[in-house]
Tab-separated table of C-alpha atoms and ligand atoms in Angstrom:
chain	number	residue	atom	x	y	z
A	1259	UNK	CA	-6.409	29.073	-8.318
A	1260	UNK	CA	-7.084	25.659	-9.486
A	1261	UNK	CA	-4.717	22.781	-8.116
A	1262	UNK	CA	-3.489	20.281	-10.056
A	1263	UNK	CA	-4.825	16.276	-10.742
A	1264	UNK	CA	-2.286	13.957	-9.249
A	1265	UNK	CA	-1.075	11.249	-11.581
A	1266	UNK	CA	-1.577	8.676	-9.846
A	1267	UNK	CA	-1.859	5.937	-12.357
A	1268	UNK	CA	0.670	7.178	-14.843
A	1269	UNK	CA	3.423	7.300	-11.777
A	1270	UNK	CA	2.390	3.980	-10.828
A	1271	UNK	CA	3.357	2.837	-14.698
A	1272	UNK	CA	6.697	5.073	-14.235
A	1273	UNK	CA	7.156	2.667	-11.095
A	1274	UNK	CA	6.318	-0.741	-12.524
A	1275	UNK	CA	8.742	-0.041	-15.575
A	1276	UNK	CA	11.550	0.890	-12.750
A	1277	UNK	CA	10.858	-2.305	-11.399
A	1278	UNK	CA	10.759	-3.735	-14.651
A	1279	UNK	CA	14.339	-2.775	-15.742
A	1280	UNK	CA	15.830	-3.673	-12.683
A	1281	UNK	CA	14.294	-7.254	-13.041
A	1282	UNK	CA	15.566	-7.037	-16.694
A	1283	UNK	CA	18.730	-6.380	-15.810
A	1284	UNK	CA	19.602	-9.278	-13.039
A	1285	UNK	CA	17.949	-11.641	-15.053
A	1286	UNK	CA	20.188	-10.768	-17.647
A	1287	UNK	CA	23.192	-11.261	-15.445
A	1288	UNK	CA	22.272	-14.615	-14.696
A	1289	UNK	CA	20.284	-14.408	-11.644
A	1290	UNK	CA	16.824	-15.860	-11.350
A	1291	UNK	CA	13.364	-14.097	-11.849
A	1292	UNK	CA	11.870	-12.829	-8.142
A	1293	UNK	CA	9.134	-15.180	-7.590
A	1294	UNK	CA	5.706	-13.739	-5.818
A	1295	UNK	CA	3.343	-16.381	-4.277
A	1296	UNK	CA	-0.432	-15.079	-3.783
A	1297	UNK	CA	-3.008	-16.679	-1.582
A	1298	UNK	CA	-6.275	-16.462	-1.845
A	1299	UNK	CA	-9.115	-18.145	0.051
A	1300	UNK	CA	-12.470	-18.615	-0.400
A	1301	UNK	CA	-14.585	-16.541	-3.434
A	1302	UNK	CA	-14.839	-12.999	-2.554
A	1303	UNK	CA	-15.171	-11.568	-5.612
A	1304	UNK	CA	-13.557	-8.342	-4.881
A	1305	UNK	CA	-10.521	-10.288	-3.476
A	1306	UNK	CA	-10.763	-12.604	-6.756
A	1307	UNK	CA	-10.278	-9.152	-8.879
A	1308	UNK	CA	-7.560	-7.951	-6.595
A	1309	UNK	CA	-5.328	-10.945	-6.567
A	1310	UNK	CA	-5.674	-10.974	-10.583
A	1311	UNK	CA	-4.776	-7.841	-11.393
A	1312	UNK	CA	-1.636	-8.208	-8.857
A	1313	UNK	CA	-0.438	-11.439	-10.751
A	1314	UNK	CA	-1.319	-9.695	-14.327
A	1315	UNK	CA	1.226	-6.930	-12.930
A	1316	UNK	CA	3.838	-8.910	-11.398
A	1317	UNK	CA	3.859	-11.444	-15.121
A	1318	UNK	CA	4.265	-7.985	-16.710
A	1319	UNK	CA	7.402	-6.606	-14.808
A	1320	UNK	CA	9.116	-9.906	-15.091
A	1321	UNK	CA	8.200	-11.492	-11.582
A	1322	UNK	CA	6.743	-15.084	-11.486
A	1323	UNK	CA	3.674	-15.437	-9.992
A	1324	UNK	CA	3.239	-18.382	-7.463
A	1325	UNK	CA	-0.719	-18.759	-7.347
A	1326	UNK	CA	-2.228	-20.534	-4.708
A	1327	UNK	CA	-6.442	-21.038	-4.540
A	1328	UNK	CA	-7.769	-22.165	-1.866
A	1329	UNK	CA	-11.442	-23.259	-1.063
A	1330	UNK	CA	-13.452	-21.364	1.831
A	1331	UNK	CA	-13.574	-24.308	3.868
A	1332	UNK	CA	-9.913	-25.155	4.061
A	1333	UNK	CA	-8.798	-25.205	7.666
A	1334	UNK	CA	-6.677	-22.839	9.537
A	1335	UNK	CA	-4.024	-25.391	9.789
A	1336	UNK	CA	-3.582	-26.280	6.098
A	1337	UNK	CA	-3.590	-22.273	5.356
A	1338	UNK	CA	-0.459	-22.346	7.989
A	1339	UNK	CA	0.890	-25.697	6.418
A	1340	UNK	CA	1.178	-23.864	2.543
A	1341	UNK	CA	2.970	-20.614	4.285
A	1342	UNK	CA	5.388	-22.665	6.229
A	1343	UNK	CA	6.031	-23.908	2.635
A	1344	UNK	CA	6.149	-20.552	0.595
A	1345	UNK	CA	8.706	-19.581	3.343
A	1346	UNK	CA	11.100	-22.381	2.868
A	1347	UNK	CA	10.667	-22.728	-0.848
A	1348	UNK	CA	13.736	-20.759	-2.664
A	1349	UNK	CA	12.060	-19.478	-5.409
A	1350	UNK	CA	9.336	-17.406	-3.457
A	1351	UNK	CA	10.893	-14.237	-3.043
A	1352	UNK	CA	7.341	-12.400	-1.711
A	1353	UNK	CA	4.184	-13.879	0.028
A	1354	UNK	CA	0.770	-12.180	-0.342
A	1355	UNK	CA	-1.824	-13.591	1.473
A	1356	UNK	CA	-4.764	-11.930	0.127
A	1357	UNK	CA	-7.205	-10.365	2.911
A	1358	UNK	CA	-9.765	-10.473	4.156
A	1359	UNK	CA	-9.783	-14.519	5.435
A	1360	UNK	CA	-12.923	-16.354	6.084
A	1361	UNK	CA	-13.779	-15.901	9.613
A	1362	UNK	CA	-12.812	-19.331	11.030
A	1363	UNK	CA	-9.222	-18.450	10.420
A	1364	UNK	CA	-7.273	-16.026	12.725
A	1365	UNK	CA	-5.886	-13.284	10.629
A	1366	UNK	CA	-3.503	-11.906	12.971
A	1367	UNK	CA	-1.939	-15.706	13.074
A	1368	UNK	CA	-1.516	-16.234	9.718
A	1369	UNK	CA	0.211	-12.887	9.073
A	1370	UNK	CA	2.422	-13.566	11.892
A	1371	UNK	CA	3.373	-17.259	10.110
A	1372	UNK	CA	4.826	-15.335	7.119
A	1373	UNK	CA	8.837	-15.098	7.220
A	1374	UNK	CA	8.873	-11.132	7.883
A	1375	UNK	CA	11.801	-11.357	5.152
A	1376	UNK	CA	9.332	-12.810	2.408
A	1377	UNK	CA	6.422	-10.288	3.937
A	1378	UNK	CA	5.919	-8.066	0.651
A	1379	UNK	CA	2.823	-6.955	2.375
A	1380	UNK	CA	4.679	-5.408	4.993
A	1381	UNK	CA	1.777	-6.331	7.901
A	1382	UNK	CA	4.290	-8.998	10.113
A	1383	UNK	CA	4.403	-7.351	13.389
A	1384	UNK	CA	8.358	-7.518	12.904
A	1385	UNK	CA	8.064	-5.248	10.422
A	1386	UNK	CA	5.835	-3.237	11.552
A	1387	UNK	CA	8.689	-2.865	14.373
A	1388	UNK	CA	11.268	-2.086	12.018
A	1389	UNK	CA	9.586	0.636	9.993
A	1390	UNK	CA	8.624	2.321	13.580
A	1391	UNK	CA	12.234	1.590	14.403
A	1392	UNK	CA	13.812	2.785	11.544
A	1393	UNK	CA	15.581	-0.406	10.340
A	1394	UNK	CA	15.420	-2.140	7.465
A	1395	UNK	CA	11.943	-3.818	6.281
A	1396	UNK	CA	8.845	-4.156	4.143
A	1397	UNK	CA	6.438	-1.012	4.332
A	1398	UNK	CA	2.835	-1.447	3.140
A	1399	UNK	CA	2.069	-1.012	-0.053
A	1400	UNK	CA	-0.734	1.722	0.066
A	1401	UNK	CA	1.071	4.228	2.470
A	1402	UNK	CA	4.477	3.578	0.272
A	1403	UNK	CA	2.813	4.337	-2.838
A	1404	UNK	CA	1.007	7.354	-1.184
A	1405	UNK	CA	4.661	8.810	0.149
A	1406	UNK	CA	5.893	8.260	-3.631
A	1407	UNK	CA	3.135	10.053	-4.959
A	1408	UNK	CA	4.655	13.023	-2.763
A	1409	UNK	CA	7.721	13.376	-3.598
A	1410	UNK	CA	6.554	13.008	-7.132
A	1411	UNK	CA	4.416	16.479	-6.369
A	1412	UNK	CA	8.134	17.715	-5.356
A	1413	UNK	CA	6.366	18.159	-1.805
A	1414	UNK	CA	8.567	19.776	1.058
A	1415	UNK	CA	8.709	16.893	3.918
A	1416	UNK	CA	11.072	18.744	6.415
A	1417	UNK	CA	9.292	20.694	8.868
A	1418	UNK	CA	6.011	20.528	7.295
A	1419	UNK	CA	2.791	19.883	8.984
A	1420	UNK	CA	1.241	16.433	8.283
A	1421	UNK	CA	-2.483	14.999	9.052
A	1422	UNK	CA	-3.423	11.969	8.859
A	1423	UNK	CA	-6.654	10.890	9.113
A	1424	UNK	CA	-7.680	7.502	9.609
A	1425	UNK	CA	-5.931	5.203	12.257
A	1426	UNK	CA	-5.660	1.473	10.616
A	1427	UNK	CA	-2.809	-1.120	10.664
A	1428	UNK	CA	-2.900	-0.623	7.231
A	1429	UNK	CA	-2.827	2.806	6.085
A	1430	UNK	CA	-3.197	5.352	9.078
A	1431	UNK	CA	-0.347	4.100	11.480
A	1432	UNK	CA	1.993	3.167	8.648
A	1433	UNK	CA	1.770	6.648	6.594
A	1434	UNK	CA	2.077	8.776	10.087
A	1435	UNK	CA	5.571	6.651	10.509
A	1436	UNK	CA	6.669	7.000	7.172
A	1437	UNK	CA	5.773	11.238	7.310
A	1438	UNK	CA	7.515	11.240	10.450
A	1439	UNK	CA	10.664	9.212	9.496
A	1440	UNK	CA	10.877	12.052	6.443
A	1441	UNK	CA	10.899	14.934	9.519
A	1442	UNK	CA	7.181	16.134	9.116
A	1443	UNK	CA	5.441	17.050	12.163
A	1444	UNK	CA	2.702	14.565	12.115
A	1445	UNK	CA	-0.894	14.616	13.999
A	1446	UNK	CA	-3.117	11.804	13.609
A	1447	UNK	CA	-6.951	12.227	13.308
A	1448	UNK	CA	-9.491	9.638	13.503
A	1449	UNK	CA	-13.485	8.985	14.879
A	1450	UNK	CA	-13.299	10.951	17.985
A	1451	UNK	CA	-11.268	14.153	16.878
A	1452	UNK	CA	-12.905	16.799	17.728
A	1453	UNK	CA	-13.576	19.815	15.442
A	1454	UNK	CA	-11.627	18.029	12.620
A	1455	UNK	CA	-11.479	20.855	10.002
A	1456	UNK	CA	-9.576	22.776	12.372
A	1457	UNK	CA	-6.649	20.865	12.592
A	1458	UNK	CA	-6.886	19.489	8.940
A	1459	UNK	CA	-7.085	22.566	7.715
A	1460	UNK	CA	-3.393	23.299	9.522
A	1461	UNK	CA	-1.822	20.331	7.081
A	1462	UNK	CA	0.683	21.368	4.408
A	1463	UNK	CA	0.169	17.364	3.351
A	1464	UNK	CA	-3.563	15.950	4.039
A	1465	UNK	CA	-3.528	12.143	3.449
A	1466	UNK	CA	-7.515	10.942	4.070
A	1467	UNK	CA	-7.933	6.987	4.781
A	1468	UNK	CA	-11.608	6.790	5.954
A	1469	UNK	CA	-13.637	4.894	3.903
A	1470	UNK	CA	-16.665	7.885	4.043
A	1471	UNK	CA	-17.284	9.290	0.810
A	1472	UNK	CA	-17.057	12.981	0.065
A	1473	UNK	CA	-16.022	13.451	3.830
A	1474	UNK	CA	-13.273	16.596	3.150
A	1475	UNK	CA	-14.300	19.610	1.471
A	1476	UNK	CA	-12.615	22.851	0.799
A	1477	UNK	CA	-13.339	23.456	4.477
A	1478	UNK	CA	-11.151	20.974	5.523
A	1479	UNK	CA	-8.014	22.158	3.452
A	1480	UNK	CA	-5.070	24.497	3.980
A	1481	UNK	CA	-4.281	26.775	0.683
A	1482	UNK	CA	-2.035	25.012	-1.349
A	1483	UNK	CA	-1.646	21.825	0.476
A	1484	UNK	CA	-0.772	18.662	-1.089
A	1485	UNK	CA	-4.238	16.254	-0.979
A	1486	UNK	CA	-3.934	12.142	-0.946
A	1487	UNK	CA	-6.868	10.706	-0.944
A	1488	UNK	CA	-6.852	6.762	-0.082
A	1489	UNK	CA	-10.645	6.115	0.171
A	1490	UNK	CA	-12.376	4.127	-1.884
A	1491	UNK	CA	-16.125	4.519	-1.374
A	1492	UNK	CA	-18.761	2.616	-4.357
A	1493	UNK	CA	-22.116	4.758	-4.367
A	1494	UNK	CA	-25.460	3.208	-5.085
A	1495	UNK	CA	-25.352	4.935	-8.592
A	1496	UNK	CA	-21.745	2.303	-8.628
A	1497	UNK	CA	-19.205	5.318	-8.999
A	1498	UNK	CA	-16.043	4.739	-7.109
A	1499	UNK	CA	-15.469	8.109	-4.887
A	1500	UNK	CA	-12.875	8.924	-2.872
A	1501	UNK	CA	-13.137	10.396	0.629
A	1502	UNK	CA	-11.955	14.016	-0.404
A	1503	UNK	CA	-14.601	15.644	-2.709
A	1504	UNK	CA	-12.250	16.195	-5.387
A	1505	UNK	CA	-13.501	19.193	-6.669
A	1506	UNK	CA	-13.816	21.165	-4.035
A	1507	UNK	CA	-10.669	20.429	-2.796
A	1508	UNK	CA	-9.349	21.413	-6.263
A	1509	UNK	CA	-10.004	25.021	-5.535
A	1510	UNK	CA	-8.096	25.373	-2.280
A	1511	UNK	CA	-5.124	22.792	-2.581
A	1512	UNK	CA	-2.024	22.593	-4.474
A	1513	UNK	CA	-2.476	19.164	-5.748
A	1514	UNK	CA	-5.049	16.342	-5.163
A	1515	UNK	CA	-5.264	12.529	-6.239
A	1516	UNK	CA	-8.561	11.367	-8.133
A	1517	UNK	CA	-10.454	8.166	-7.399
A	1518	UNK	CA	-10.299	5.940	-9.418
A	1519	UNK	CA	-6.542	6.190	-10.838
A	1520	UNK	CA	-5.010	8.414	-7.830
A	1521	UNK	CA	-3.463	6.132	-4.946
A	1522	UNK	CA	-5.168	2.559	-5.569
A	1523	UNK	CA	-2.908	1.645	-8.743
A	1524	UNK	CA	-0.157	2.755	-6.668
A	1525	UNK	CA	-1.091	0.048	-4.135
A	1526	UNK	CA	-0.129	-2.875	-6.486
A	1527	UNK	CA	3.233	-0.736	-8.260
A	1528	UNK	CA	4.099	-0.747	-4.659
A	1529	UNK	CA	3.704	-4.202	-4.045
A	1530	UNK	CA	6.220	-4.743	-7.553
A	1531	UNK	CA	8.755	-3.045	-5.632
A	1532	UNK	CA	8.749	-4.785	-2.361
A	1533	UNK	CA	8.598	-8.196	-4.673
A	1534	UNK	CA	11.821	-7.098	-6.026
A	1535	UNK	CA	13.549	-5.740	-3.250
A	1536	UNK	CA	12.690	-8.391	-1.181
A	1537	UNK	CA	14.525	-10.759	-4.378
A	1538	UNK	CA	17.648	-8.663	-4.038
A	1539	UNK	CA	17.878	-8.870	-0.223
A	1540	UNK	CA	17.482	-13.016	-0.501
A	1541	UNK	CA	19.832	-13.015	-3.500
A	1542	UNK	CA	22.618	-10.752	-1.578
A	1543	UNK	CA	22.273	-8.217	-4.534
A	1544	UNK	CA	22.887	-4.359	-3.818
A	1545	UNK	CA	19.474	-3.193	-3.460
A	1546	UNK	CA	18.302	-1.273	-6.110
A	1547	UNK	CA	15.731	1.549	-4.504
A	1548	UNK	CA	15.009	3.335	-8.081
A	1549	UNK	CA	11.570	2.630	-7.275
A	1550	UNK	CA	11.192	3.557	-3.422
B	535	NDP	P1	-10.438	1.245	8.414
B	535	NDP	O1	-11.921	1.111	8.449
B	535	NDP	O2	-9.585	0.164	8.960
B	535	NDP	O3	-10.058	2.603	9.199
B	535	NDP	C1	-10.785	3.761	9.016
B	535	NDP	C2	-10.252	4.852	9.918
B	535	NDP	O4	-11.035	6.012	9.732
B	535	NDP	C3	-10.324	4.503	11.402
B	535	NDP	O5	-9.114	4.828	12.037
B	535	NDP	C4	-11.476	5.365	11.914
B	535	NDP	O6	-11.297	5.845	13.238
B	535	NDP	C5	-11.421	6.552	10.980
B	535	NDP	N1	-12.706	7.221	10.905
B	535	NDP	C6	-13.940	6.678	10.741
B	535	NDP	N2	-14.877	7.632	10.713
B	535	NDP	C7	-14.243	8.800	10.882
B	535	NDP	C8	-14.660	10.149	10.953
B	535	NDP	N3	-15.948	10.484	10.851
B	535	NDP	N4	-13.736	11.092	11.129
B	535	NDP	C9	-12.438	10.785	11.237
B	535	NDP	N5	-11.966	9.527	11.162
B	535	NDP	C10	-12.866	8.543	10.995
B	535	NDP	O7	-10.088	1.589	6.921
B	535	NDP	P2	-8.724	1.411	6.047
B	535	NDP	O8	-7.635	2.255	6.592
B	535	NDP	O9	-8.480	-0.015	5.791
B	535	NDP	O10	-9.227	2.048	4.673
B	535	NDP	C11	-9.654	3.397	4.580
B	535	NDP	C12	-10.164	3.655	3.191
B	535	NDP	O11	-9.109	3.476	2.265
B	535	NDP	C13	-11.284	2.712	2.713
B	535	NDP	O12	-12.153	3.430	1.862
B	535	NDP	C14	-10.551	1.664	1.908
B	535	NDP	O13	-11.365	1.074	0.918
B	535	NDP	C15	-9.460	2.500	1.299
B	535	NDP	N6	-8.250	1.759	0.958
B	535	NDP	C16	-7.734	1.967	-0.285
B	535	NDP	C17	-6.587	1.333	-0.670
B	535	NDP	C18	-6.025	1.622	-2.011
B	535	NDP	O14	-5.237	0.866	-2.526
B	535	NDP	N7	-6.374	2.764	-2.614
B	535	NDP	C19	-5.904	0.354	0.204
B	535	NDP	C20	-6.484	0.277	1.532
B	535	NDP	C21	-7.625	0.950	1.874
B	535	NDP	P3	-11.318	4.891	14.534
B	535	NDP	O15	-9.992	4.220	14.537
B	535	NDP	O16	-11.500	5.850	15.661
B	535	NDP	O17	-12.467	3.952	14.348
């Protein structure tokens, strides 16, 4: 039986026009726009590409975009100087400081500057506290956008068996939280599993954050389980594969997202949605989850 192509880009537009309306509609009551300030530092060119196409979308759904370009030389201190500005300024709703910094500046202490109520990124330890606490916070975008792809697949969360593989700050730790906050039993897998397509093949929801291209095949899957697929992996002949050979998995699993167009445009949709939530939580507004 062949499964079916996850959606992933045409769900992310579904998202981004949620976001959209609900922007539309507080502006039109009189409240201002949500305003999202980017950072960026240095010239990565990847980064460069990133950042743009997150201000293109956030112009698009109605949110200003704050941009802030900074040269690879500028000092730790003046990085922390512009944050500690973007978190008193009233108009910055979300801060996105985009990763990864040159290496004479400490990461870990400029993501821990950010006012955890302004972190759209969701990567402040504080809220990395909440979501394992259960309170109310910011969740990063990639994970988020992989759990909406779910529930967009109508998948069953209660009681079902979840693996994870992949163990980052980013995607790993986050999506095993957010699986286990929706009452999936969750096992983690990352470099030192051992015999990995036994236990991944146990997963009624596989969600692969590696970085290895190709690394699950049919082997690795359960008969009809649900297949997200967060690599992104750029072979020498320039293709963009994901980590799950797409194919292959096809032929065992219910559903599978494609690289390009499966979770990565979900990333930024997600990002939308934290912009504006974070906008109605400043403002005192009733938030609007429509696009959760
Ligand atoms: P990291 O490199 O931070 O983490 C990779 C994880 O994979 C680690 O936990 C590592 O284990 C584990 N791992 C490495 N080799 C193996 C193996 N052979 N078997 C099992 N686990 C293994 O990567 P990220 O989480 O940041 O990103 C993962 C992928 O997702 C990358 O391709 C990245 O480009 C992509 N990505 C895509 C996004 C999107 O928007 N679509 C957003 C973010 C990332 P250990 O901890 O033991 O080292």
């Amino acid at each position: 039986m062949a499964g079916e192509i996850i959606d992933g880009r045409g769900i992310s537009l579904k998202v981004r026009a949620e976001v959209k309306d609900i922007v539309q509609r507080r502006t039109a009551a009189g409240h201002r726009a949500p305003g999202l300030a980017t950072v960026l530092v240095g010239e990565d060119p990847a980064s460069h590409v990133y950042v743009r196409n997150k201000r293109k979308a956030a112009e698009k759904c109605g949110i200003i975009s704050l941009h802030h370009e900074l040269d690879a030389a500028t000092s730790e201190k003046a990085l922390l100087a512009l944050i500690d500005e973007l978190n008193t300024r009233d108009d910055v709703d979300g801060i996105l400081v985009q990763l990864p910094l040159p290496a004479h500046i400490d990461e870990g202490k400029v993501i821990r500057a950010i006012d955890p109520d302004k972190d759209v990124d969701g990567f402040h330890p504080e809220n990395v506290a909440r979501l394992s606490l259960g309170f109310e916070g910011f969740v990063p975008c990639t994970p988020k956008g992989c759990l909406r792809l779910l529930r967009e697949m109508d998948t069953t969360f209660e009681g079902a068996h979840a693996v994870v593989v992949g163990r980052s700050n980013i995607v790993g730790k986050p999506m095993a939280q957010l699986l286990l906050a929706e009452n999936c039993t969750v096992t983690i897998c990352h470099s030192r599993t051992r015999d990995m397509p036994s236990v991944t093949r146990l997963a009624d929801i596989l969600v692969v954050a590696v970085g290895r291209a190709h690394m699950i095949g049919a082997e690795h899957i359960k008969p009809g389980a649900v297949v997200i697929d967060v690599g992104i992996n750029r072979g020498e002949d320039g293709k963009l594969r994901g980590d799950v050979d797409t194919e292959a998995a096809l032929t065992v699993a219910r559903a599978v997202t494609p690289v390009p167009k499966g979770v990565g445009p979900m990333t930024i949709a997600m990002l939308m949605h934290n912009t504006q939530v974070a906008h109605a939580r400043r403002l005192g507004l009733a938030e609007q989850e429509a696009a959760s």
